[in-house]
mmCIF file of C-alpha atoms in Angstrom:
data_model
loop_
_atom_site.group_PDB
_atom_site.id
_atom_site.type_symbol
_atom_site.label_atom_id
_atom_site.label_comp_id
_atom_site.label_asym_id
_atom_site.label_seq_id
_atom_site.Cartn_x
_atom_site.Cartn_y
_atom_site.Cartn_z
ATOM 1 C CA MET A 1 -6.614 -3.417 -22.312
ATOM 2 C CA ASN A 2 -3.023 -3.692 -21.120
ATOM 3 C CA LYS A 3 -2.755 -6.167 -18.254
ATOM 4 C CA LYS A 4 1.023 -6.108 -18.074
ATOM 5 C CA VAL A 5 2.234 -4.616 -14.785
ATOM 6 C CA LEU A 6 5.766 -3.244 -14.497
ATOM 7 C CA PHE A 7 7.079 -4.251 -11.076
ATOM 8 C CA GLN A 8 9.945 -2.692 -9.124
ATOM 9 C CA ASP A 9 11.209 -3.481 -5.639
ATOM 10 C CA LEU A 10 12.719 -0.185 -4.507
ATOM 11 C CA GLY A 11 14.261 -1.618 -1.336
ATOM 12 C CA GLN A 12 14.572 0.929 1.488
ATOM 13 C CA ARG A 13 13.610 4.408 0.298
ATOM 14 C CA ASP A 14 12.705 7.740 1.852
ATOM 15 C CA TYR A 15 8.941 8.288 1.917
ATOM 16 C CA LYS A 16 8.990 11.674 0.141
ATOM 17 C CA GLU A 17 11.287 10.419 -2.623
ATOM 18 C CA THR A 18 8.992 7.465 -3.226
ATOM 19 C CA TRP A 19 5.882 9.655 -3.097
ATOM 20 C CA ASP A 20 7.399 11.925 -5.768
ATOM 21 C CA TYR A 21 8.201 8.883 -7.909
ATOM 22 C CA GLN A 22 4.633 7.623 -7.521
ATOM 23 C CA GLU A 23 3.317 11.032 -8.551
ATOM 24 C CA LEU A 24 5.533 10.977 -11.662
ATOM 25 C CA LEU A 25 4.291 7.553 -12.783
ATOM 26 C CA PHE A 26 0.708 8.509 -11.932
ATOM 27 C CA LYS A 27 0.924 11.745 -13.936
ATOM 28 C CA GLN A 28 2.454 9.980 -16.942
ATOM 29 C CA THR A 29 -0.458 7.556 -17.078
ATOM 30 C CA VAL A 30 -3.128 10.223 -16.554
ATOM 31 C CA ASP A 31 -1.529 12.480 -19.183
ATOM 32 C CA LEU A 32 -1.515 9.611 -21.694
ATOM 33 C CA LYS A 33 -5.191 8.932 -21.029
ATOM 34 C CA ILE A 34 -5.988 12.608 -21.637
ATOM 35 C CA LYS A 35 -3.894 12.596 -24.828
ATOM 36 C CA ASN A 36 -5.630 9.453 -26.087
ATOM 37 C CA ARG A 37 -9.022 11.005 -25.523
ATOM 38 C CA ARG A 38 -8.065 14.326 -27.112
ATOM 39 C CA GLU A 39 -6.522 12.717 -30.173
ATOM 40 C CA GLU A 40 -8.984 9.811 -30.344
ATOM 41 C CA ALA A 41 -5.966 7.518 -30.070
ATOM 42 C CA ASP A 42 -5.578 4.152 -28.367
ATOM 43 C CA GLU A 43 -1.998 4.015 -27.074
ATOM 44 C CA PRO A 44 -1.844 1.436 -24.255
ATOM 45 C CA THR A 45 -1.522 2.954 -20.787
ATOM 46 C CA PRO A 46 1.119 1.482 -18.448
ATOM 47 C CA ASN A 47 0.538 -0.151 -15.070
ATOM 48 C CA HIS A 48 3.107 -0.128 -12.271
ATOM 49 C CA PHE A 49 3.485 -1.908 -8.932
ATOM 50 C CA LEU A 50 6.132 -0.769 -6.434
ATOM 51 C CA PHE A 51 7.335 -2.512 -3.270
ATOM 52 C CA VAL A 52 9.290 -0.437 -0.766
ATOM 53 C CA GLU A 53 10.388 -0.302 2.871
ATOM 54 C CA HIS A 54 10.324 3.180 4.372
ATOM 55 C CA PRO A 55 12.337 4.583 7.265
ATOM 56 C CA HIS A 56 10.064 5.461 10.212
ATOM 57 C CA VAL A 57 7.335 7.823 8.982
ATOM 58 C CA TYR A 58 3.763 8.795 9.818
ATOM 59 C CA THR A 59 1.385 9.876 7.055
ATOM 60 C CA LEU A 60 -2.009 11.539 7.413
ATOM 61 C CA GLY A 61 -4.676 11.173 4.718
ATOM 62 C CA LYS A 62 -6.682 14.145 3.479
ATOM 63 C CA SER A 63 -9.696 13.215 5.631
ATOM 64 C CA GLY A 64 -7.574 12.400 8.675
ATOM 65 C CA ASP A 65 -7.435 14.083 12.077
ATOM 66 C CA LEU A 66 -4.039 15.383 13.211
ATOM 67 C CA ALA A 67 -5.097 14.663 16.799
ATOM 68 C CA ASN A 68 -4.576 10.966 16.006
ATOM 69 C CA LEU A 69 -0.822 11.614 16.043
ATOM 70 C CA LEU A 70 -0.099 11.533 19.762
ATOM 71 C CA VAL A 71 3.370 13.145 19.772
ATOM 72 C CA GLY A 72 4.912 16.403 18.609
ATOM 73 C CA GLU A 73 7.892 17.269 16.441
ATOM 74 C CA GLU A 74 10.493 16.786 19.189
ATOM 75 C CA GLU A 75 9.260 13.308 20.075
ATOM 76 C CA LEU A 76 9.187 12.369 16.378
ATOM 77 C CA ALA A 77 12.766 13.549 15.961
ATOM 78 C CA ALA A 78 13.832 11.536 19.010
ATOM 79 C CA LYS A 79 12.333 8.445 17.360
ATOM 80 C CA ASN A 80 14.030 9.240 14.016
ATOM 81 C CA ALA A 81 10.575 9.526 12.454
ATOM 82 C CA LYS A 82 9.106 11.935 9.904
ATOM 83 C CA PHE A 83 5.541 13.122 9.311
ATOM 84 C CA TYR A 84 3.687 14.028 6.093
ATOM 85 C CA LYS A 85 0.171 15.095 5.168
ATOM 86 C CA ILE A 86 -0.667 13.350 1.909
ATOM 87 C CA ASN A 87 -3.379 13.075 -0.744
ATOM 88 C CA ARG A 88 -4.714 9.551 -0.180
ATOM 89 C CA GLY A 89 -7.892 8.560 1.586
ATOM 90 C CA GLY A 90 -7.898 7.344 5.162
ATOM 91 C CA ASP A 91 -6.500 8.651 8.419
ATOM 92 C CA ILE A 92 -3.072 8.284 10.011
ATOM 93 C CA THR A 93 -0.726 5.415 9.150
ATOM 94 C CA TYR A 94 2.780 4.391 10.181
ATOM 95 C CA HIS A 95 5.421 3.000 7.816
ATOM 96 C CA GLY A 96 8.769 1.598 8.885
ATOM 97 C CA PRO A 97 11.390 -1.127 8.520
ATOM 98 C CA GLY A 98 10.022 -4.670 8.473
ATOM 99 C CA GLN A 99 6.859 -3.566 6.706
ATOM 100 C CA ILE A 100 6.061 -4.298 3.054
ATOM 101 C CA VAL A 101 4.522 -1.212 1.486
ATOM 102 C CA GLY A 102 2.909 -1.760 -1.898
ATOM 103 C CA TYR A 103 1.994 0.981 -4.340
ATOM 104 C CA PRO A 104 -0.026 -0.204 -7.360
ATOM 105 C CA ILE A 105 -0.258 2.570 -9.951
ATOM 106 C CA LEU A 106 -2.806 0.943 -12.216
ATOM 107 C CA ASP A 107 -5.062 2.235 -14.954
ATOM 108 C CA LEU A 108 -8.232 0.481 -13.834
ATOM 109 C CA ASP A 109 -9.603 0.891 -17.359
ATOM 110 C CA ASN A 110 -7.214 -1.984 -18.102
ATOM 111 C CA PHE A 111 -8.894 -4.155 -15.468
ATOM 112 C CA PHE A 112 -12.268 -2.974 -14.113
ATOM 113 C CA THR A 113 -13.616 0.456 -13.209
ATOM 114 C CA ASP A 114 -14.741 -0.243 -9.654
ATOM 115 C CA ILE A 115 -12.706 1.249 -6.806
ATOM 116 C CA HIS A 116 -14.473 -0.860 -4.164
ATOM 117 C CA LYS A 117 -13.664 -4.049 -6.075
ATOM 118 C CA TYR A 118 -10.086 -2.808 -6.376
ATOM 119 C CA LEU A 119 -9.770 -2.410 -2.593
ATOM 120 C CA ARG A 120 -11.380 -5.812 -1.989
ATOM 121 C CA PHE A 121 -8.873 -7.427 -4.390
ATOM 122 C CA LEU A 122 -5.945 -5.809 -2.531
ATOM 123 C CA GLU A 123 -7.370 -7.094 0.750
ATOM 124 C CA GLU A 124 -7.883 -10.550 -0.756
ATOM 125 C CA MET A 125 -4.279 -10.601 -1.980
ATOM 126 C CA VAL A 126 -3.101 -10.086 1.615
ATOM 127 C CA ILE A 127 -5.638 -12.529 3.091
ATOM 128 C CA LEU A 128 -4.530 -15.283 0.696
ATOM 129 C CA THR A 129 -0.853 -14.553 1.420
ATOM 130 C CA LEU A 130 -1.351 -14.763 5.187
ATOM 131 C CA ALA A 131 -3.322 -18.000 4.783
ATOM 132 C CA GLU A 132 -0.155 -19.592 3.362
ATOM 133 C CA TYR A 133 1.411 -18.998 6.786
ATOM 134 C CA GLY A 134 -1.566 -20.505 8.602
ATOM 135 C CA VAL A 135 -2.849 -17.080 9.684
ATOM 136 C CA LYS A 136 -6.620 -16.596 9.268
ATOM 137 C CA ALA A 137 -7.131 -12.986 8.243
ATOM 138 C CA GLU A 138 -10.334 -11.257 7.194
ATOM 139 C CA ARG A 139 -12.095 -7.996 6.511
ATOM 140 C CA SER A 140 -13.768 -5.925 9.206
ATOM 141 C CA GLU A 141 -17.056 -4.408 8.104
ATOM 142 C CA GLY A 142 -16.784 -0.651 7.625
ATOM 143 C CA GLU A 143 -13.004 -0.692 8.183
ATOM 144 C CA THR A 144 -10.617 -0.925 5.238
ATOM 145 C CA GLY A 145 -7.620 -3.200 5.573
ATOM 146 C CA VAL A 146 -6.954 -6.716 6.836
ATOM 147 C CA TRP A 147 -7.638 -7.885 10.377
ATOM 148 C CA LEU A 148 -7.349 -10.882 12.684
ATOM 149 C CA ASP A 149 -9.980 -12.109 15.172
ATOM 150 C CA VAL A 150 -12.634 -9.702 13.881
ATOM 151 C CA GLY A 151 -15.632 -9.326 16.183
ATOM 152 C CA THR A 152 -13.710 -10.354 19.302
ATOM 153 C CA PRO A 153 -11.992 -8.322 22.035
ATOM 154 C CA PHE A 154 -8.705 -9.456 20.453
ATOM 155 C CA ALA A 155 -9.309 -7.880 17.019
ATOM 156 C CA ARG A 156 -6.061 -6.532 15.604
ATOM 157 C CA LYS A 157 -4.988 -5.016 12.313
ATOM 158 C CA ILE A 158 -2.121 -6.472 10.299
ATOM 159 C CA CYS A 159 -2.446 -4.510 7.050
ATOM 160 C CA ALA A 160 -3.516 -0.897 6.488
ATOM 161 C CA MET A 161 -4.806 0.477 3.194
ATOM 162 C CA GLY A 162 -5.384 3.908 1.707
ATOM 163 C CA VAL A 163 -5.640 4.763 -1.964
ATOM 164 C CA ARG A 164 -6.174 7.672 -4.290
ATOM 165 C CA ALA A 165 -7.722 7.403 -7.767
ATOM 166 C CA SER A 166 -8.210 9.943 -10.539
ATOM 167 C CA ARG A 167 -9.469 9.112 -14.045
ATOM 168 C CA TRP A 168 -9.406 5.499 -12.825
ATOM 169 C CA VAL A 169 -5.641 5.649 -12.215
ATOM 170 C CA THR A 170 -4.630 4.539 -8.706
ATOM 171 C CA MET A 171 -1.791 5.413 -6.353
ATOM 172 C CA HIS A 172 -0.804 4.807 -2.713
ATOM 173 C CA GLY A 173 -1.838 1.334 -1.545
ATOM 174 C CA PHE A 174 -1.217 -0.989 1.389
ATOM 175 C CA ALA A 175 1.212 -1.574 4.270
ATOM 176 C CA LEU A 176 1.596 -5.131 5.552
ATOM 177 C CA ASN A 177 3.337 -5.612 8.888
ATOM 178 C CA VAL A 178 5.763 -8.519 8.532
ATOM 179 C CA ASN A 179 8.609 -7.756 10.986
ATOM 180 C CA ALA A 180 7.408 -4.327 12.111
ATOM 181 C CA ASP A 181 8.429 -2.643 15.382
ATOM 182 C CA LEU A 182 4.963 -2.367 16.919
ATOM 183 C CA GLY A 183 6.141 0.181 19.494
ATOM 184 C CA TYR A 184 5.869 2.889 16.841
ATOM 185 C CA PHE A 185 2.116 2.331 16.618
ATOM 186 C CA ASP A 186 1.800 3.519 20.232
ATOM 187 C CA LEU A 187 2.545 7.063 19.058
ATOM 188 C CA MET A 188 -0.717 7.303 17.118
ATOM 189 C CA ILE A 189 -4.315 6.100 16.941
ATOM 190 C CA PRO A 190 -3.943 3.777 13.914
ATOM 191 C CA CYS A 191 -6.283 4.833 11.103
ATOM 192 C CA GLY A 192 -8.186 6.831 13.720
ATOM 193 C CA ILE A 193 -9.624 3.621 15.210
ATOM 194 C CA LYS A 194 -9.399 3.544 18.992
ATOM 195 C CA ASP A 195 -9.273 0.471 21.215
ATOM 196 C CA LYS A 196 -8.038 -1.943 18.528
ATOM 197 C CA ALA A 197 -4.572 -3.390 18.468
ATOM 198 C CA VAL A 198 -2.038 -3.737 15.672
ATOM 199 C CA THR A 199 0.012 -6.829 14.985
ATOM 200 C CA SER A 200 2.754 -8.138 12.692
ATOM 201 C CA LEU A 201 3.199 -11.497 10.945
ATOM 202 C CA ASN A 202 6.342 -12.405 12.897
ATOM 203 C CA VAL A 203 4.468 -11.843 16.177
ATOM 204 C CA GLU A 204 1.575 -14.026 15.036
ATOM 205 C CA LEU A 205 3.986 -16.810 14.047
ATOM 206 C CA GLY A 206 6.093 -16.467 17.193
ATOM 207 C CA LYS A 207 9.202 -15.785 15.128
ATOM 208 C CA GLN A 208 11.843 -13.131 15.447
ATOM 209 C CA GLU A 209 11.815 -12.571 11.711
ATOM 210 C CA VAL A 210 9.903 -13.705 8.616
ATOM 211 C CA ASP A 211 11.571 -13.732 5.183
ATOM 212 C CA LEU A 212 10.372 -10.492 3.548
ATOM 213 C CA ASN A 213 11.258 -11.638 0.038
ATOM 214 C CA GLU A 214 9.227 -14.797 0.484
ATOM 215 C CA VAL A 215 6.177 -12.758 1.529
ATOM 216 C CA LYS A 216 6.672 -10.408 -1.428
ATOM 217 C CA GLY A 217 6.708 -13.365 -3.802
ATOM 218 C CA LYS A 218 3.422 -14.671 -2.404
ATOM 219 C CA LEU A 219 1.799 -11.218 -2.651
ATOM 220 C CA LEU A 220 2.820 -10.904 -6.305
ATOM 221 C CA LYS A 221 1.521 -14.400 -7.086
ATOM 222 C CA HIS A 222 -1.913 -13.615 -5.674
ATOM 223 C CA PHE A 223 -1.959 -10.149 -7.270
ATOM 224 C CA GLU A 224 -1.359 -11.708 -10.688
ATOM 225 C CA ALA A 225 -4.137 -14.249 -10.192
ATOM 226 C CA LEU A 226 -6.736 -11.825 -8.833
ATOM 227 C CA PHE A 227 -6.118 -9.092 -11.389
ATOM 228 C CA GLU A 228 -5.428 -11.555 -14.228
ATOM 229 C CA ALA A 229 -2.250 -9.547 -14.729
ATOM 230 C CA GLU A 230 1.232 -10.305 -16.009
ATOM 231 C CA ILE A 231 4.013 -9.086 -13.722
ATOM 232 C CA ILE A 232 7.092 -7.853 -15.556
ATOM 233 C CA GLU A 233 10.046 -7.293 -13.216
ATOM 234 C CA GLN A 234 12.188 -4.227 -13.831
ATOM 235 C CA GLU A 235 15.554 -3.172 -12.508
ATOM 236 C CA LYS A 236 15.499 -1.094 -9.331
ATOM 237 C CA THR A 237 15.443 2.562 -10.344
ATOM 238 C CA SER A 238 16.986 5.529 -8.557
ATOM 239 C CA VAL A 239 14.096 7.648 -7.342
#
């Protein structure tokens, strides 16, 4: 079991370029698993974790409803935003500047083969990170992601999640609003859930801006602890 995780912070990258890079890493790991099984070999499979900030983009999961995007192509263009249908679970999600998007591409055979536990660990990583800022975050029953004031009229989502897994290899991941422009969420029904607000860490703290790198460091710390992993930082690659 290889618990080393190769980490890259890609900085600001186009969504499609990053998606293609994810697919490449995902395919390499799946292909190695198939080769190991075919040849009765035991070559360690790699694990990757990517951080990225995307330009304004809306993505729709394979089970999502296009009606949850409330604007057409012209309005998207006016907002300098793109739209993609993608192969993760979940409904519609927004990504943009000021948001930490994390893509773990893990072989869960190296950790545990339980996709629900995997999602709970990702949520816990975010919950523990927000707690360091004095923000009490939690899960909302039946709704993936991380929320504030669950069960009250003020319930609001701060982190969205949507993953894909094949042969226990994961891709896609989470999007944590740190300094996000919340106006972009008005152009959709977030994750297909009506009547619930979206928030960002800087709003909750009453700050204009929160240090993104500081938040990233806290996320990685909790990821390592929860997954009993060893993060190995790599140079930023050109996607």
